[in-house]
PDB file of C-alpha atoms and ligand atoms in Angstrom:
ATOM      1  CA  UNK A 276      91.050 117.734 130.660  1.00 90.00           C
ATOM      2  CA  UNK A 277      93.474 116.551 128.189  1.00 96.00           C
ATOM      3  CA  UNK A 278      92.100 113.966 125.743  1.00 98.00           C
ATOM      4  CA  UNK A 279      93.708 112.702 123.263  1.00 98.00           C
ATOM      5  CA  UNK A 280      92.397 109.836 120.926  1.00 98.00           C
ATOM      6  CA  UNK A 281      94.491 106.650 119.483  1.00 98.00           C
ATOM      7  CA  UNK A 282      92.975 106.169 115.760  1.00 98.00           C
ATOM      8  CA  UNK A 283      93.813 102.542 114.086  1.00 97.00           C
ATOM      9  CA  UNK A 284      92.032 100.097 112.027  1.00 96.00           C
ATOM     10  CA  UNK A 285      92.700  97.774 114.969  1.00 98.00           C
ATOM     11  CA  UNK A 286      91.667  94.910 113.091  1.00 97.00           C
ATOM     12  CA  UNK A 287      92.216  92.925 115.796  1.00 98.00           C
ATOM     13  CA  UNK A 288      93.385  94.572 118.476  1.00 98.00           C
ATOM     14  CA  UNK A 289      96.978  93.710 119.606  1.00 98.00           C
ATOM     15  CA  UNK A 290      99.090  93.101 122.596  1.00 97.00           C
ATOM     16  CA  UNK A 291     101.135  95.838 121.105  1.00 96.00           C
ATOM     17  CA  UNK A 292      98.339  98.420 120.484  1.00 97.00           C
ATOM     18  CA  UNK A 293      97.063  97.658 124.454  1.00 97.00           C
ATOM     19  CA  UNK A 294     100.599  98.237 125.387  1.00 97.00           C
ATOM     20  CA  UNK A 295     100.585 102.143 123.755  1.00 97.00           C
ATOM     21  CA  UNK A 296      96.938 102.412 125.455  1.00 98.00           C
ATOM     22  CA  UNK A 297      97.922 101.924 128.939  1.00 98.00           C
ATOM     23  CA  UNK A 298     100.859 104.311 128.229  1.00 97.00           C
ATOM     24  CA  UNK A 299      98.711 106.209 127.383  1.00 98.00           C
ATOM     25  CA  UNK A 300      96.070 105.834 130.230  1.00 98.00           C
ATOM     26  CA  UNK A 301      98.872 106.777 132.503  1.00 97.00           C
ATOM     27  CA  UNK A 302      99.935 110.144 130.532  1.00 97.00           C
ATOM     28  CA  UNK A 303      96.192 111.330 129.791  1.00 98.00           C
ATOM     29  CA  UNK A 304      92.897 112.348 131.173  1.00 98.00           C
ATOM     30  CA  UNK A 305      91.298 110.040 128.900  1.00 98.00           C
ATOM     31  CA  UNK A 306      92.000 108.004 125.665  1.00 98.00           C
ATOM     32  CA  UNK A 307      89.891 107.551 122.842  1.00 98.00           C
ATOM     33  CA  UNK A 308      90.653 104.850 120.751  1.00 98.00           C
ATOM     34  CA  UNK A 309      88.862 105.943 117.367  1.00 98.00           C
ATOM     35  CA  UNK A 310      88.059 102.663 115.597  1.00 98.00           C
ATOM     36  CA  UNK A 311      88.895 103.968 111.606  1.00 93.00           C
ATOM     37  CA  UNK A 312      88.255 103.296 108.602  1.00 83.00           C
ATOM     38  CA  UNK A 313      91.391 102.680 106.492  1.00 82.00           C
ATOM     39  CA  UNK A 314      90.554 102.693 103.203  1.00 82.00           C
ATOM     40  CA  UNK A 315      93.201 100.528 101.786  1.00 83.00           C
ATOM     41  CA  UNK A 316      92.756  97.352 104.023  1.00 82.00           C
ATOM     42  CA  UNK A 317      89.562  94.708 103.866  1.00 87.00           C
ATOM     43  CA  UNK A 318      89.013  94.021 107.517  1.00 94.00           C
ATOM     44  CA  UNK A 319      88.192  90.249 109.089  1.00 95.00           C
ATOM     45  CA  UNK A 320      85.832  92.313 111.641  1.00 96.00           C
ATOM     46  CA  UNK A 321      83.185  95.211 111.190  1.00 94.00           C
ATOM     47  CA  UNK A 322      83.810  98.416 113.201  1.00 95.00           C
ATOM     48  CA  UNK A 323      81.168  97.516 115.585  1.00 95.00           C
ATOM     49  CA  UNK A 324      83.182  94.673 116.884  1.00 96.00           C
ATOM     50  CA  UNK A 325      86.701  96.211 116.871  1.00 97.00           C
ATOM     51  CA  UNK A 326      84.659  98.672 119.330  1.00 98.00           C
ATOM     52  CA  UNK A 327      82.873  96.188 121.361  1.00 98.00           C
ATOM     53  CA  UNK A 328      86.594  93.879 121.641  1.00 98.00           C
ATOM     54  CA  UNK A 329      88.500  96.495 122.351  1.00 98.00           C
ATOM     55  CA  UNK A 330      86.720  97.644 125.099  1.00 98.00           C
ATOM     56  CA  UNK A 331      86.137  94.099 126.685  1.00 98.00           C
ATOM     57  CA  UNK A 332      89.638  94.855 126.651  1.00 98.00           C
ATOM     58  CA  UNK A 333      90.119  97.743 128.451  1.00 98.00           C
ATOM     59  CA  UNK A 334      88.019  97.594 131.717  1.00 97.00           C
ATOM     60  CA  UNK A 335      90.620  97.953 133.700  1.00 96.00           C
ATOM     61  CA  UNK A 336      91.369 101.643 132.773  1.00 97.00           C
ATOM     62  CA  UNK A 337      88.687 104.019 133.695  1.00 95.00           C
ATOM     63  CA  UNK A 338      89.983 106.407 131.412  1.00 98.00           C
ATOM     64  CA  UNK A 339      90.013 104.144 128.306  1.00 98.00           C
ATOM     65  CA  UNK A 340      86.735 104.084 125.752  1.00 98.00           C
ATOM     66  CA  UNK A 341      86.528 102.734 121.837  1.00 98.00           C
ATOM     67  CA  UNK A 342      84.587 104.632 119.731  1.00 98.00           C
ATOM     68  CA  UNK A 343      83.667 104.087 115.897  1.00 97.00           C
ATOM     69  CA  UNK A 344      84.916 106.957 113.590  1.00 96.00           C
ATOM     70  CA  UNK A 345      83.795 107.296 110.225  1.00 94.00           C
ATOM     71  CA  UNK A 346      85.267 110.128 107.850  1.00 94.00           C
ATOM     72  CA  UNK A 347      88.321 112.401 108.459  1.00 96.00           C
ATOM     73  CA  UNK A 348      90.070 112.079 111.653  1.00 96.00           C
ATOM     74  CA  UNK A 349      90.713 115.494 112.120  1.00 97.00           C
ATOM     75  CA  UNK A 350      87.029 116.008 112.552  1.00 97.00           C
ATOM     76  CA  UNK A 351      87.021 113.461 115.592  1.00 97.00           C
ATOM     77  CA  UNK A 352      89.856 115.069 117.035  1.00 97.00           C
ATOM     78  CA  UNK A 353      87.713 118.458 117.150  1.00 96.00           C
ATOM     79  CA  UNK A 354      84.695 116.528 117.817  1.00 97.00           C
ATOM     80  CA  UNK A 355      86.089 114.465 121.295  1.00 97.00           C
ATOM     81  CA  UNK A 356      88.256 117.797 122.283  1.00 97.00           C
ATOM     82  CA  UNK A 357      91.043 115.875 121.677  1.00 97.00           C
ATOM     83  CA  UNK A 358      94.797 117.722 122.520  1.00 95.00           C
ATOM     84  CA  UNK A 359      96.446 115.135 120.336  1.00 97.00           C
ATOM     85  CA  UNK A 360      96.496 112.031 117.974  1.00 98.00           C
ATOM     86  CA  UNK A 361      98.396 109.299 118.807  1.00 98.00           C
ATOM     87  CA  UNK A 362     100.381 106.856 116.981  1.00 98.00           C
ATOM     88  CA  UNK A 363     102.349 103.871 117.347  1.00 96.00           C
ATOM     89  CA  UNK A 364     105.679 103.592 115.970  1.00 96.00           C
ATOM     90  CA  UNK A 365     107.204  99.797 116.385  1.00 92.00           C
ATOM     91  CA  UNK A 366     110.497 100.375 113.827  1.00 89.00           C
ATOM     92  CA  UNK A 367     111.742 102.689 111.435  1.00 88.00           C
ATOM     93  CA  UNK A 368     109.885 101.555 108.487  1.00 89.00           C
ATOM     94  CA  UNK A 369     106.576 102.762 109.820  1.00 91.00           C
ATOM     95  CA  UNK A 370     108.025 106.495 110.192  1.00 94.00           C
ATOM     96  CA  UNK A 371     107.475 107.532 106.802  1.00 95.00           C
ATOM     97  CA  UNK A 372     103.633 106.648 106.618  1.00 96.00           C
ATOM     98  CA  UNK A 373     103.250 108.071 110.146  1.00 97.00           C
ATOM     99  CA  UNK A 374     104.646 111.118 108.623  1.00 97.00           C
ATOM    100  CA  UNK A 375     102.638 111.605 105.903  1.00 97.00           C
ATOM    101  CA  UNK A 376      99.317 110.951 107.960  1.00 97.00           C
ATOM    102  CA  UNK A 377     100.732 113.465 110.644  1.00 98.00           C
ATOM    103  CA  UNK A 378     101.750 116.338 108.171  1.00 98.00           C
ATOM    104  CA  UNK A 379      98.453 115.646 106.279  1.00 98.00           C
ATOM    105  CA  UNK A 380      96.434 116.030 109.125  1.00 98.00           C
ATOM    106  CA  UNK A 381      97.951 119.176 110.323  1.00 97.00           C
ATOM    107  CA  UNK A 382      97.709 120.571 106.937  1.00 98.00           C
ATOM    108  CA  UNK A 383      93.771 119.781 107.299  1.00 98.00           C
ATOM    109  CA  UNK A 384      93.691 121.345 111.098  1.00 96.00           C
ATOM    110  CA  UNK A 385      96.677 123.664 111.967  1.00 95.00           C
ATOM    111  CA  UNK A 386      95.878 122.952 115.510  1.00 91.00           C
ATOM    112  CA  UNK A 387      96.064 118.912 115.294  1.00 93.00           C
ATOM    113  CA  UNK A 388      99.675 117.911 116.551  1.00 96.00           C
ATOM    114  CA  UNK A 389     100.180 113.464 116.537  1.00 98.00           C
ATOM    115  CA  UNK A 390     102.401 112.346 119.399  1.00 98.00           C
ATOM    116  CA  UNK A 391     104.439 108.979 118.521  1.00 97.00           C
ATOM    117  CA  UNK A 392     104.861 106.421 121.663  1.00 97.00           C
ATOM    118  CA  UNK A 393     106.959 102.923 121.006  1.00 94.00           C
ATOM    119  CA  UNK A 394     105.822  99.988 122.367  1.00 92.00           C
ATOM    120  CA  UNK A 395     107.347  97.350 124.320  1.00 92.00           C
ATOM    121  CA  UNK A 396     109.883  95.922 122.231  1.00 92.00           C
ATOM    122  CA  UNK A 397     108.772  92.355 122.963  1.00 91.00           C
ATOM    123  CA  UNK A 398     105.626  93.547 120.530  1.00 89.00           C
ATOM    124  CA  UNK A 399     107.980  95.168 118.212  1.00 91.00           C
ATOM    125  CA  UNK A 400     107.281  92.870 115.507  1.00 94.00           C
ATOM    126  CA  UNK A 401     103.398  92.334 115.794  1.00 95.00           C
ATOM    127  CA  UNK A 402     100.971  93.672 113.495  1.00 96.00           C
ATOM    128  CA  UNK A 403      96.893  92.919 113.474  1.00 97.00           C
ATOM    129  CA  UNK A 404      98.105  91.843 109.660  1.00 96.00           C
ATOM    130  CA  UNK A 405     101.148  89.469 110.467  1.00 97.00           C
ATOM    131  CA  UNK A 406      98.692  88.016 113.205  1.00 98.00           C
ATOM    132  CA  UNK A 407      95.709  87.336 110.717  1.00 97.00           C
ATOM    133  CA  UNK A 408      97.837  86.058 108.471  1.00 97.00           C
ATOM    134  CA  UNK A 409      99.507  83.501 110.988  1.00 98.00           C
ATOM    135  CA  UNK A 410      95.817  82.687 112.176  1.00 97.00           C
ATOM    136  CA  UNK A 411      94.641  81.856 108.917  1.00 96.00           C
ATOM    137  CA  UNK A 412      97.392  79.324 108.209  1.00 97.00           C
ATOM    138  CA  UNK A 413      97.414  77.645 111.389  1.00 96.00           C
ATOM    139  CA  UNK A 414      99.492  79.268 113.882  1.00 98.00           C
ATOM    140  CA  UNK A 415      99.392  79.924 117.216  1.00 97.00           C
ATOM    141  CA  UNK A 416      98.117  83.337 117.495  1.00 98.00           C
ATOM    142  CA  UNK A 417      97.346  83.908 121.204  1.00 97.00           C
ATOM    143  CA  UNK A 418     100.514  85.526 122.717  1.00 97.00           C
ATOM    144  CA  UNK A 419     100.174  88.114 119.947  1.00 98.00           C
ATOM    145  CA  UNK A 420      96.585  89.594 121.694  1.00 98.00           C
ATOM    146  CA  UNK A 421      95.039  90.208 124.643  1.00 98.00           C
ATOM    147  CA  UNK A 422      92.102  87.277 125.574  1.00 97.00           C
ATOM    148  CA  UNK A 423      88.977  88.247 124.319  1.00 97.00           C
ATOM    149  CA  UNK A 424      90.693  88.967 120.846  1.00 98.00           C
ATOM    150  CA  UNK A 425      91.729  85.295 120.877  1.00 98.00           C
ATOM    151  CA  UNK A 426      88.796  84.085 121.587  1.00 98.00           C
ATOM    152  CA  UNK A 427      87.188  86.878 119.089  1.00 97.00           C
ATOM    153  CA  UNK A 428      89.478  85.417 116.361  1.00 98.00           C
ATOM    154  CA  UNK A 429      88.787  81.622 116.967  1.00 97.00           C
ATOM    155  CA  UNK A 430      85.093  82.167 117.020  1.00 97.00           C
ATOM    156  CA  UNK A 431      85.418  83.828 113.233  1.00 95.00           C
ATOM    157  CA  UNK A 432      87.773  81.364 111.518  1.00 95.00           C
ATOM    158  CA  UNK A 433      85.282  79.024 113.431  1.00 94.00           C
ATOM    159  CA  UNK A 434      82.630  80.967 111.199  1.00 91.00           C
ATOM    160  CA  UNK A 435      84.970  80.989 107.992  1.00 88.00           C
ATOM    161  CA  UNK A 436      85.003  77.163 108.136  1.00 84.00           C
ATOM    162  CA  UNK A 437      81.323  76.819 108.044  1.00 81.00           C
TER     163      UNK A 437
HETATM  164  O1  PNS B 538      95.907 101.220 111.809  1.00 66.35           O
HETATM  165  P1  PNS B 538      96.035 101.936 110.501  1.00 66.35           P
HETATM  166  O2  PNS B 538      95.312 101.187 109.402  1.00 66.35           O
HETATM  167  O3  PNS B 538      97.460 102.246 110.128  1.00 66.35           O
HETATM  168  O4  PNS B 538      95.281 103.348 110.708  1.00 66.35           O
HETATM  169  C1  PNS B 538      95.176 104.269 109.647  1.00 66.35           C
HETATM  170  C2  PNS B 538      94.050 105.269 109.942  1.00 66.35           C
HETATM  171  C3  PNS B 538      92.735 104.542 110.135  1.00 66.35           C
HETATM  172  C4  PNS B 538      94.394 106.045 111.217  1.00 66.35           C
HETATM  173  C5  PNS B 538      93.986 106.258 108.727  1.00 66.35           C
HETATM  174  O5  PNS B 538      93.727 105.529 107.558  1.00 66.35           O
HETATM  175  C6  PNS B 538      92.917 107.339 108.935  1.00 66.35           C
HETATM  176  O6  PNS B 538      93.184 108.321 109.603  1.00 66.35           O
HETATM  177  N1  PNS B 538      91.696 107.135 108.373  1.00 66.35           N
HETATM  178  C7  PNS B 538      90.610 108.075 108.533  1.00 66.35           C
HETATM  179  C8  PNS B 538      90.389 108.921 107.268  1.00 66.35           C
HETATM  180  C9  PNS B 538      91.339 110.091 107.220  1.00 66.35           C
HETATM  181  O7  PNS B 538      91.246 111.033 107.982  1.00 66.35           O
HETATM  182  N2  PNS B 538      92.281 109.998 106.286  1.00 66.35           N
HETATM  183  C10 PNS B 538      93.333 110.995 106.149  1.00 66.35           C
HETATM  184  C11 PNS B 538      94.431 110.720 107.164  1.00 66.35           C
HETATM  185  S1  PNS B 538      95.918 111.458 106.715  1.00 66.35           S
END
């Protein structure tokens, strides 16, 4: 079985991030997306429901599941026998941070390797941060994430407005 688990803030979801997980789908046994805590970032949703949208957005793949992670990711990686982490890289810009986390992680586990996939370059350029910030002032968010995010994100600037 070769697992290997997708760790993000995911905060929403994206098209982008659902385009690396069916990639993913295809290449693996089974993908865990590992819901994360980053500690720099205040998210617009709680863990619970990043988990709970993300997999409303993933029954199509039978391989796919969202799990909450709390802690150091290289202890979920040993703890969901994962072969791998994997990352997202849309541009150059995000290859230094990637780095870091990858090197930092291997330092903490010698056996934890990270495995970089691109995504579509149609979702090249979307972030869950450019899209909360184009929600929040307005915009027309809902060709930047899959369906039940949309309706996820309505539902709490809905709630913001109260
Ligand atoms: O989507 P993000 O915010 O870029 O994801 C970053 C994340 C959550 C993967 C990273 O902050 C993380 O791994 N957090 C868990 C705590 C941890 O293990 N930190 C050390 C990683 S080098």
């Amino acid at each position: 079985m070769r697992n290997v688990l997708y760790p993000g803030s995911f905060d929403p979801l994206t098209n982008g991030h659902l385009d690396l997980i069916a990639r993913a789908s295809k290449l693996f046994d089974r993908v865990i997306v590992a819901v994360a805590i980053n500690s720099e970032k205040h998210p617009m949703f709680t863990i619970e429901e990043r988990v709970e949208m993300i997999e409303a957005c993933c029954t199509s793949y039978g391989n796919v599941r969202a799990v909450p992670v709390c802690g150091l990711l290289v202890n979920a990686v040993k703890k969901y026998q994962a072969t791998a982490i994997l990352r997202g890289l849309r541009a150059f810009s995000d290859f230094e941070y990637e780095l870091q986390m990858a090197l930092m992680n291997r330092s903490l586990r010698d056996d934890c390797e990270t495995i970089f996939m691109m995504p579509t370059t149609n979702n090249s350029f979307v972030s869950s941060r450019l899209v909360k910030e184009v929600a929040n002032l307005g915009a027309d968010y809902s060709k930047y994430v899959p369906p039940p995010v949309a309706a996820r994100i309505a539902a709490k600037l809905k709630e913001q407005q109260k």
